[in-house]
Each structure stands twice: as structure tokens, then as C-alpha cells.
mmCIF file with all atom_site columns, C-alpha atoms in Angstrom:
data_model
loop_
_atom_site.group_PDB
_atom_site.id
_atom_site.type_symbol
_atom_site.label_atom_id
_atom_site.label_alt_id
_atom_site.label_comp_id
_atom_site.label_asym_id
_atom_site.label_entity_id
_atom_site.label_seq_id
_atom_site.pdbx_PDB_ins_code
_atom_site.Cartn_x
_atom_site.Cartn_y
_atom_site.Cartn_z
_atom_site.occupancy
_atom_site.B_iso_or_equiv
_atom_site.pdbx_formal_charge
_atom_site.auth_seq_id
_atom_site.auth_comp_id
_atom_site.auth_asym_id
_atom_site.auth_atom_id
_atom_site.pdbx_PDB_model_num
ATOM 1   C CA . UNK A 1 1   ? 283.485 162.077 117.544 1.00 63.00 ? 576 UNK A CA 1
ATOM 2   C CA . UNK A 1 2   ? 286.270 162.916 119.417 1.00 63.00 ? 577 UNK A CA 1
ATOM 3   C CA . UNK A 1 3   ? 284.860 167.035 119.906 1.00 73.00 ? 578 UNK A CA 1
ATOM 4   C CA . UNK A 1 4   ? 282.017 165.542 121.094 1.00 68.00 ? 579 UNK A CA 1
ATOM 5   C CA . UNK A 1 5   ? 283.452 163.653 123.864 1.00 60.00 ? 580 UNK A CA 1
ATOM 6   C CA . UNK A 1 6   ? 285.575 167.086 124.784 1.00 64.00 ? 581 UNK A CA 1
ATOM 7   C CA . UNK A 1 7   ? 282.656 168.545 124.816 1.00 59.00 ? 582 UNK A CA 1
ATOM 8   C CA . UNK A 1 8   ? 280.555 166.545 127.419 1.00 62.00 ? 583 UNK A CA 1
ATOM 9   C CA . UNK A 1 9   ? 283.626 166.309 129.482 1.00 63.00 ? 584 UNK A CA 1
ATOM 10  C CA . UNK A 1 10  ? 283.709 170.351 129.423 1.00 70.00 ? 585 UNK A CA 1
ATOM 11  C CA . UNK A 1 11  ? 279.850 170.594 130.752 1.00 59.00 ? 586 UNK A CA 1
ATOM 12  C CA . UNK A 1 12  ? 280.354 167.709 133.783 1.00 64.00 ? 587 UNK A CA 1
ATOM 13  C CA . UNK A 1 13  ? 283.681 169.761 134.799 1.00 58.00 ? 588 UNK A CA 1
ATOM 14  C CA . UNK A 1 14  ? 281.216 173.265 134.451 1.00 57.00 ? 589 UNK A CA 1
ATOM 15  C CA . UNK A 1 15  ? 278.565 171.775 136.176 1.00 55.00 ? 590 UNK A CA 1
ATOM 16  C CA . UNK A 1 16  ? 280.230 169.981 138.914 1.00 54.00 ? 591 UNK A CA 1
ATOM 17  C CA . UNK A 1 17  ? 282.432 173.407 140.116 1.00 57.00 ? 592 UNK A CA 1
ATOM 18  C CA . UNK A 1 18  ? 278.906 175.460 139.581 1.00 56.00 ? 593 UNK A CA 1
ATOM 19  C CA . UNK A 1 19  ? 277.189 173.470 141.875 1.00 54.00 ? 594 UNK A CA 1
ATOM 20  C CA . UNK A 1 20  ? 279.055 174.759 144.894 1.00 53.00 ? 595 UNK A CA 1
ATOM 21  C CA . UNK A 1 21  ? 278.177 177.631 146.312 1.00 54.00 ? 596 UNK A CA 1
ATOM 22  C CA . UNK A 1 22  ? 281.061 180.785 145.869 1.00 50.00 ? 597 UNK A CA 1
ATOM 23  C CA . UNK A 1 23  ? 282.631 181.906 149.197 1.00 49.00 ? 598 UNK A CA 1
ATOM 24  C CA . UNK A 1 24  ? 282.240 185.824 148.425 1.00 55.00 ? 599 UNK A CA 1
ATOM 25  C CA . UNK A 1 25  ? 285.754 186.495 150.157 1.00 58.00 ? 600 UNK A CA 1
ATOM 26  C CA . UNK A 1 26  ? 287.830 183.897 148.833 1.00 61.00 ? 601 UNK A CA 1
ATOM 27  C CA . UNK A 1 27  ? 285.707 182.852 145.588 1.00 62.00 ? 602 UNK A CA 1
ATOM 28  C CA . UNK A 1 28  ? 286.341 179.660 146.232 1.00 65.00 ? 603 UNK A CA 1
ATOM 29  C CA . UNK A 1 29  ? 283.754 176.968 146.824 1.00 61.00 ? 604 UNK A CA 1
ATOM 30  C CA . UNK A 1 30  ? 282.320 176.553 149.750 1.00 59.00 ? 605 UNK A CA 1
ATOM 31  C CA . UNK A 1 31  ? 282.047 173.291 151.372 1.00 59.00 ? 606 UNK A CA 1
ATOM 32  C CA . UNK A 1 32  ? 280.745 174.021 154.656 1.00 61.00 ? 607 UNK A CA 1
ATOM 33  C CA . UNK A 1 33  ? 277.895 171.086 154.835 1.00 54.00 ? 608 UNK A CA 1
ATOM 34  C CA . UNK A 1 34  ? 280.125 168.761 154.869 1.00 68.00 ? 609 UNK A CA 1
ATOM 35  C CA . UNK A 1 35  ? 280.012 165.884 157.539 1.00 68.00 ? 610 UNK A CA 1
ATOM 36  C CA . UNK A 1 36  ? 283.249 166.041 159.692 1.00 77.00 ? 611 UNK A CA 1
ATOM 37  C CA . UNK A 1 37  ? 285.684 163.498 159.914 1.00 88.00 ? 612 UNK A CA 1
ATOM 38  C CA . UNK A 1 38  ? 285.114 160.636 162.770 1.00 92.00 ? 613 UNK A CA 1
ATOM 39  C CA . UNK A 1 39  ? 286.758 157.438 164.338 1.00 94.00 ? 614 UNK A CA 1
ATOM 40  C CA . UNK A 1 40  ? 285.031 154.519 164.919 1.00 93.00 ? 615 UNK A CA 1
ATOM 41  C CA . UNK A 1 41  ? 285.403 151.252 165.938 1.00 94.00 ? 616 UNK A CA 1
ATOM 42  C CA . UNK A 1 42  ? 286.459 148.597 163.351 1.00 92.00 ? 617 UNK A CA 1
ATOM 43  C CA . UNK A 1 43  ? 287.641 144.839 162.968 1.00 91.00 ? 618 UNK A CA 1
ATOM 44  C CA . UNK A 1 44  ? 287.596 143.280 166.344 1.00 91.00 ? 619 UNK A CA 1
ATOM 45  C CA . UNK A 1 45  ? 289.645 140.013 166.637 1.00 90.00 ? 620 UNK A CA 1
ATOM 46  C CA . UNK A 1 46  ? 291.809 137.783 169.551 1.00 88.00 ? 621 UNK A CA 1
ATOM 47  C CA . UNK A 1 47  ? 294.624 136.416 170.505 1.00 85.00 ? 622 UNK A CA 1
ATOM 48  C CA . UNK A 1 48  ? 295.880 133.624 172.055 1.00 80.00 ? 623 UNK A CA 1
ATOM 49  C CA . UNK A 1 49  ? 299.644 134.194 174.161 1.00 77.00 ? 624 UNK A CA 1
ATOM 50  C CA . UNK A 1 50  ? 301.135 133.020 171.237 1.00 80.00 ? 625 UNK A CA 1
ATOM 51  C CA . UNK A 1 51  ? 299.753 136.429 168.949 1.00 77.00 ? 626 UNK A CA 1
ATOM 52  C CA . UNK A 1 52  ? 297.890 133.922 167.243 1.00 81.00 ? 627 UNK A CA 1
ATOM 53  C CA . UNK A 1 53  ? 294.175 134.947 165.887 1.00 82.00 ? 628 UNK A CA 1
ATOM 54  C CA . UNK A 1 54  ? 291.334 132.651 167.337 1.00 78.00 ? 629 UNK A CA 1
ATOM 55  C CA . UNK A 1 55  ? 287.929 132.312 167.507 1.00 80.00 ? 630 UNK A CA 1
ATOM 56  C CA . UNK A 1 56  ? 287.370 131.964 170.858 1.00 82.00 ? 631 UNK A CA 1
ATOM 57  C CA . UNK A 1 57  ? 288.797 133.784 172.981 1.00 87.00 ? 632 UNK A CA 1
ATOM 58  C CA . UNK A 1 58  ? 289.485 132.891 176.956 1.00 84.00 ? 633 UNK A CA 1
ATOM 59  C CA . UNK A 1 59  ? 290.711 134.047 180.145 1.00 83.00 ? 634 UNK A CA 1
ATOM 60  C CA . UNK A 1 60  ? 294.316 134.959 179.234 1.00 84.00 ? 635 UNK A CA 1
ATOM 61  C CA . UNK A 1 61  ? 293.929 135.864 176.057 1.00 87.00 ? 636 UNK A CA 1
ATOM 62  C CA . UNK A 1 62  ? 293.481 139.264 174.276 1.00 90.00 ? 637 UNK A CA 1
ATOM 63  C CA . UNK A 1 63  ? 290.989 141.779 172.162 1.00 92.00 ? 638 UNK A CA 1
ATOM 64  C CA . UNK A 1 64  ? 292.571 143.048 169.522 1.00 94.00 ? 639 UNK A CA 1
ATOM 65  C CA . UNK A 1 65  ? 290.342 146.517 168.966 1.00 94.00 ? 640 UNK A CA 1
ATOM 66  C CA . UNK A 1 66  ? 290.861 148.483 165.831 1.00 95.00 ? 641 UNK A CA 1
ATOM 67  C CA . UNK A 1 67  ? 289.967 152.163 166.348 1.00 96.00 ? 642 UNK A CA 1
ATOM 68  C CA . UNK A 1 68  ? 290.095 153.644 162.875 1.00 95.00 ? 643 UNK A CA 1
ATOM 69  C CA . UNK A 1 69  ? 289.380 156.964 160.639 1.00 94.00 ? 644 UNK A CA 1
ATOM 70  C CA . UNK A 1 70  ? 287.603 156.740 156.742 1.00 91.00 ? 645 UNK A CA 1
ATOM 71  C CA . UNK A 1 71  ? 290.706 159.344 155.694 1.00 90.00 ? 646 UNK A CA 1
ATOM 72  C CA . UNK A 1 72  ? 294.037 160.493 157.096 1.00 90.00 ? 647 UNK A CA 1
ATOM 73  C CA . UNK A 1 73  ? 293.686 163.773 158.851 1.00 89.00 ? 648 UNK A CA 1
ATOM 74  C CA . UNK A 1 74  ? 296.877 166.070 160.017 1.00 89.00 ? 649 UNK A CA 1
ATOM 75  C CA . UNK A 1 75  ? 297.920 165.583 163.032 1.00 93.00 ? 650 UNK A CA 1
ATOM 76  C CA . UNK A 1 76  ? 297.412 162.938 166.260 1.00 95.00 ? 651 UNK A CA 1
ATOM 77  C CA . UNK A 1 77  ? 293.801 161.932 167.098 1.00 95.00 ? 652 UNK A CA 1
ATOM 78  C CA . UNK A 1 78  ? 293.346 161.073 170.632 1.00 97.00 ? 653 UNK A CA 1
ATOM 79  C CA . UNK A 1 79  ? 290.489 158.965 171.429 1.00 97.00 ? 654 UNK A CA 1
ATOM 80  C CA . UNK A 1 80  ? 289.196 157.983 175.137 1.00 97.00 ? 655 UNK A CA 1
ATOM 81  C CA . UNK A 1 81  ? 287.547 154.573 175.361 1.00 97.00 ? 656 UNK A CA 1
ATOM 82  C CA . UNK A 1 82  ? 286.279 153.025 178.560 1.00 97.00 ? 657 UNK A CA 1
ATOM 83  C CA . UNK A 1 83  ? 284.909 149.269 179.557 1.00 95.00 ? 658 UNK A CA 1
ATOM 84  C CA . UNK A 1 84  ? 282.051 148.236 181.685 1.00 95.00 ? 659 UNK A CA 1
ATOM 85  C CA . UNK A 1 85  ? 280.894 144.858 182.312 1.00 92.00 ? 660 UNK A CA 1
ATOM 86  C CA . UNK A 1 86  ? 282.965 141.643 183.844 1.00 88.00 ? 661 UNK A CA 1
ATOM 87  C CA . UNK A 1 87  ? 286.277 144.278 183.161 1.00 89.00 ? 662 UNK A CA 1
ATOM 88  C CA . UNK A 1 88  ? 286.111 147.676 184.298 1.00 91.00 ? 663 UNK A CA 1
ATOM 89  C CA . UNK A 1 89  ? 288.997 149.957 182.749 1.00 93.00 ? 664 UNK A CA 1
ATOM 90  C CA . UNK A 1 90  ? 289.108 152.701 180.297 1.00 96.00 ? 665 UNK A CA 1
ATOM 91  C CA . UNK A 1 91  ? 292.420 154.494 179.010 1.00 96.00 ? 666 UNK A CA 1
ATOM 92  C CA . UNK A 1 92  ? 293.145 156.098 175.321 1.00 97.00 ? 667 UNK A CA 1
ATOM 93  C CA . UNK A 1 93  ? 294.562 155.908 172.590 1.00 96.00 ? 668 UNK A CA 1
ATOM 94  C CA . UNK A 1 94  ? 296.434 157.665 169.557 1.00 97.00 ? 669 UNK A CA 1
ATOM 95  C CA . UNK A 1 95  ? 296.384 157.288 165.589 1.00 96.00 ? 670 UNK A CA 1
ATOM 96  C CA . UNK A 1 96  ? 299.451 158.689 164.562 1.00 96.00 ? 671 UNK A CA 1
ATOM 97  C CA . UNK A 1 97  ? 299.680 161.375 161.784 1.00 94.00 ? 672 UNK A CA 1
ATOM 98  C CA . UNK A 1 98  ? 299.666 159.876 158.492 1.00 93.00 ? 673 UNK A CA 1
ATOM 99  C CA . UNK A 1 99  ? 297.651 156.761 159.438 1.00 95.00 ? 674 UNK A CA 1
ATOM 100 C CA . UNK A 1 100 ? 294.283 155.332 159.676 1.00 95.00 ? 675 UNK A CA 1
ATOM 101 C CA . UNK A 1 101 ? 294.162 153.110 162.483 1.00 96.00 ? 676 UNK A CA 1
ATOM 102 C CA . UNK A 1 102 ? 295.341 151.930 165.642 1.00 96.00 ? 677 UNK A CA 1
ATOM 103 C CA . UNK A 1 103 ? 295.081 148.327 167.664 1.00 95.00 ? 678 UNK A CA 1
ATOM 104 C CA . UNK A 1 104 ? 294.150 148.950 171.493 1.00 96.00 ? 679 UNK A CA 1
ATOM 105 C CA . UNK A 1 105 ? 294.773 145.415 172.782 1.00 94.00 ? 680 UNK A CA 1
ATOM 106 C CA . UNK A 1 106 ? 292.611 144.417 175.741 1.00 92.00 ? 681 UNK A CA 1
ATOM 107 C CA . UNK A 1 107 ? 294.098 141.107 178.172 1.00 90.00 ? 682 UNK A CA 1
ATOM 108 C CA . UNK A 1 108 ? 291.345 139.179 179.428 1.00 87.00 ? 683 UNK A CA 1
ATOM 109 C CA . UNK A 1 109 ? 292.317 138.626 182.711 1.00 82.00 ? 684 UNK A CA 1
ATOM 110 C CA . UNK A 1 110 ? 292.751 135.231 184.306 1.00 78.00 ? 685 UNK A CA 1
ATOM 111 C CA . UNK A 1 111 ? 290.068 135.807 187.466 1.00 69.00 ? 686 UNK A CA 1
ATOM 112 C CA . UNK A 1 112 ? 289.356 132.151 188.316 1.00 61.00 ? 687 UNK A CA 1
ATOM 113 C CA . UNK A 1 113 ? 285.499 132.814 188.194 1.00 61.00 ? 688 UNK A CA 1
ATOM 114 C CA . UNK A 1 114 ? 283.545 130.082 186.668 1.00 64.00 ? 689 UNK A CA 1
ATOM 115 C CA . UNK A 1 115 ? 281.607 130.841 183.535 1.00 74.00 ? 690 UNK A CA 1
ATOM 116 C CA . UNK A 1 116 ? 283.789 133.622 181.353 1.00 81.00 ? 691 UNK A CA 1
ATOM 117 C CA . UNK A 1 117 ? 282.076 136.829 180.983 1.00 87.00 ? 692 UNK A CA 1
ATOM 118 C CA . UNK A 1 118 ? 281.344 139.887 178.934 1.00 90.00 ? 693 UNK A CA 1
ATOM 119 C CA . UNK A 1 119 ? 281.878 143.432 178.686 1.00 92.00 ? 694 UNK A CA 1
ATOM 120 C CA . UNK A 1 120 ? 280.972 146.628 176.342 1.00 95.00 ? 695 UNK A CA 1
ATOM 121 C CA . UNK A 1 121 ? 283.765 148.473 174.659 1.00 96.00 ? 696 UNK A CA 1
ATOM 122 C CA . UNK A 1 122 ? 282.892 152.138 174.343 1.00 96.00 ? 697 UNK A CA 1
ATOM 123 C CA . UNK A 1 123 ? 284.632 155.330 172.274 1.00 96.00 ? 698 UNK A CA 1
ATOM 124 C CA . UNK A 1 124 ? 283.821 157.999 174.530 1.00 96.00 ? 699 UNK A CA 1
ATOM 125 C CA . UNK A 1 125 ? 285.738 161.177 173.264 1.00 95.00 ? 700 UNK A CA 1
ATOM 126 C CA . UNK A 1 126 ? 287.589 162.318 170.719 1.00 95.00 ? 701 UNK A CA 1
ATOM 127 C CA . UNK A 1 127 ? 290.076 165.292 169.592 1.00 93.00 ? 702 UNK A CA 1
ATOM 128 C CA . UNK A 1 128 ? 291.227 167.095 166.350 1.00 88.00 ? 703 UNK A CA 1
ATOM 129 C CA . UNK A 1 129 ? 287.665 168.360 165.824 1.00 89.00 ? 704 UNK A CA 1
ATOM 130 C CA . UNK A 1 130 ? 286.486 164.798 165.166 1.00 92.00 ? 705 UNK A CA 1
ATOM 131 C CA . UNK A 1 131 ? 283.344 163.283 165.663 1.00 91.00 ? 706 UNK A CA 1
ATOM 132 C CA . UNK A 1 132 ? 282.354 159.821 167.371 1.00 92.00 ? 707 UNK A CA 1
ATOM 133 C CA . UNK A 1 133 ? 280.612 157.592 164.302 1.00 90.00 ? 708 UNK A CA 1
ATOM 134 C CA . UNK A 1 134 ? 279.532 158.764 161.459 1.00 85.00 ? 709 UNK A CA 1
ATOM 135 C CA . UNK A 1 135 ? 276.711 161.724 161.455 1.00 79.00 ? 710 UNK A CA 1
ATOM 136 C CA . UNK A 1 136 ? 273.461 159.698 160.590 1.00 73.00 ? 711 UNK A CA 1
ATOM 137 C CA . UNK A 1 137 ? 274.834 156.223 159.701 1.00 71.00 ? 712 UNK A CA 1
ATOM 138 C CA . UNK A 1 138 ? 273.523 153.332 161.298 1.00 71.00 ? 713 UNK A CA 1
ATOM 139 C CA . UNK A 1 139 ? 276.906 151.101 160.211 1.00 70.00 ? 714 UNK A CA 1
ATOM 140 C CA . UNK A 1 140 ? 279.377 153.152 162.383 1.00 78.00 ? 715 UNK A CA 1
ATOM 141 C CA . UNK A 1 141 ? 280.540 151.700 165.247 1.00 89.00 ? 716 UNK A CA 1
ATOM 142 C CA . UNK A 1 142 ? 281.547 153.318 168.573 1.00 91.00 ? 717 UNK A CA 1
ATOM 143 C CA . UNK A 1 143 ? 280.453 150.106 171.272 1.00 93.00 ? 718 UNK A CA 1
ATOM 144 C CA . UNK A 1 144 ? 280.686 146.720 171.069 1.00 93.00 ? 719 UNK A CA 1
ATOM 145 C CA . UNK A 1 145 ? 280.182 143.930 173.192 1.00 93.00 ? 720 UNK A CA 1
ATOM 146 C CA . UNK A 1 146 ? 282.977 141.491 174.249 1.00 90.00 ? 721 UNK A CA 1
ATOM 147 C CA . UNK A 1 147 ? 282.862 137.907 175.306 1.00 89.00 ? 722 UNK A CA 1
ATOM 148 C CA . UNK A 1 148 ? 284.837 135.401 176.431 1.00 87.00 ? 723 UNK A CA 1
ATOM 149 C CA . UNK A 1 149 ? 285.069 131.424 177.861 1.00 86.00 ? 724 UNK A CA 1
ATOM 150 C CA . UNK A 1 150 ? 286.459 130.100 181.291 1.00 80.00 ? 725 UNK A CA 1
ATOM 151 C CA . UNK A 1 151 ? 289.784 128.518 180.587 1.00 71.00 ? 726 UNK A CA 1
ATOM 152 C CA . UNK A 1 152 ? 289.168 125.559 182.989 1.00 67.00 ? 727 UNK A CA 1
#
């Protein structure tokens, strides 16, 4: 029973490498059609003064945006992001070699106008040779909108 289980295990491993296609100068497979790696924009939460999460947020607190890759690449990625709406401001940011993520950390600022507001949060460019979202997938994220109360 045991020969037989070597035996299917042999044919996946045979089939699996056989499906790629040979690179005639290195004779290694070929994995060209790949999608390329790509950041997007993940958990979004707040914070009150305090650095504690709430729900909703106000004038004077914060967005806590998580700009994030599926798999650590070599190397910094720098991404560009930029705001328009109620807040106007764009800047960048950098996930570190080695990690997945980083937090850019909006403050909503304190403006005395009546009635909160809103604003989209956009990835607009990227380095490393990375992508912004996912190649044809719906689910990744590179805008989102932002809202928040008056705190009077």
C-alpha cells in the first residue's frame, strides 16, 4: 500500500514541474505569466488622542491607514498616496524590508466647521516594480473614502 502512495506522490511531483514551460538557457522553469507583486490598501481604523480604537471618529482624532503587500519582497517599497475631499494632503510612505505593512496615520484636523466631513484616500504610485491592486481583482483596494463627525 505504501508503493502505491510513493507512487502517486512521484506522478503529482512529475506533473506539477512538467507543466512549466523550460527556459531554453537556463532549463529552468519559466514563470513569466505571473501577476507581479502589489500594495494595497488594508484595515482602516481610528483613534481617539488617547491611541485608543473607536468607532467614530471626530475632529481631532486620527485614520489609522494600513498600506500592505500579500508577500515580503527585498528591499523598501515606496508608495505615494494623496487626499482629496474636506482634507487636501498627500505625502508617502515606506514598508520596510522584511515586512508587510505599514500604518500612515492621518489627524483629522480640528477646523471648527459645522457638520464633519469626508475625504478619499488614494495609492497613487508605487516602486520596486510593484503594481497598485491586484491585476484583475475586484477585492483590492487602492481608495477609500473617509468620514468623520463635528466634535461640538
Amino acid at each position: 500500500m505504501k508503493t502505491i502512495y510513493k507512487c502517486l506522490a512521484m506522478v503529482m511531483v512529475v506533473g506539477v514541474f512538467s507543466a512549466c514551460e523550460a527556459d531554453p538557457d537556463e532549463g529552468l522553469p519559466n514563470f513569466d505569466n505571473s501577476l507581479p507583486l502589489y500594495v494595497q490598501i488594508g484595515p482602516v481604523s481610528n483613534s481617539n488622542a488617547d491611541g485608543d480604537i473607536i468607532t467614530d471618529p471626530e475632529e481631532g482624532d486620527e485614520f489609522n491607514i494600513t498600506v500592505e503587500l500579500p508577500e515580503v519582497v527585498y528591499g523598501d517599497v515606496n508608495v505615494t498616496w494623496e487626499m482629496a475631499g474636506n482634507m487636501v494632503s498627500s505625502g508617502s510612505a515606506v514598508i520596510s524590508e522584511g515586512d508587510l505593512n505599514t500604518m500612515v496615520v492621518i489627524p483629522i484636523p480640528d477646523d471648527g466647521v459645522a457638520g464633519g466631513g469626508s475625504a478619499s484616500f488614494t495609492l497613487t504610485a508605487v516602486d520596486n516594480g510593484l503594481t497598485l491592486g491586484r491585476q484583475n481583482a475586484t477585492s483590492s483596494i487602492i481608495s477609500t473614502d473617509l468620514t468623520w463627525e463635528d466634535n461640538q
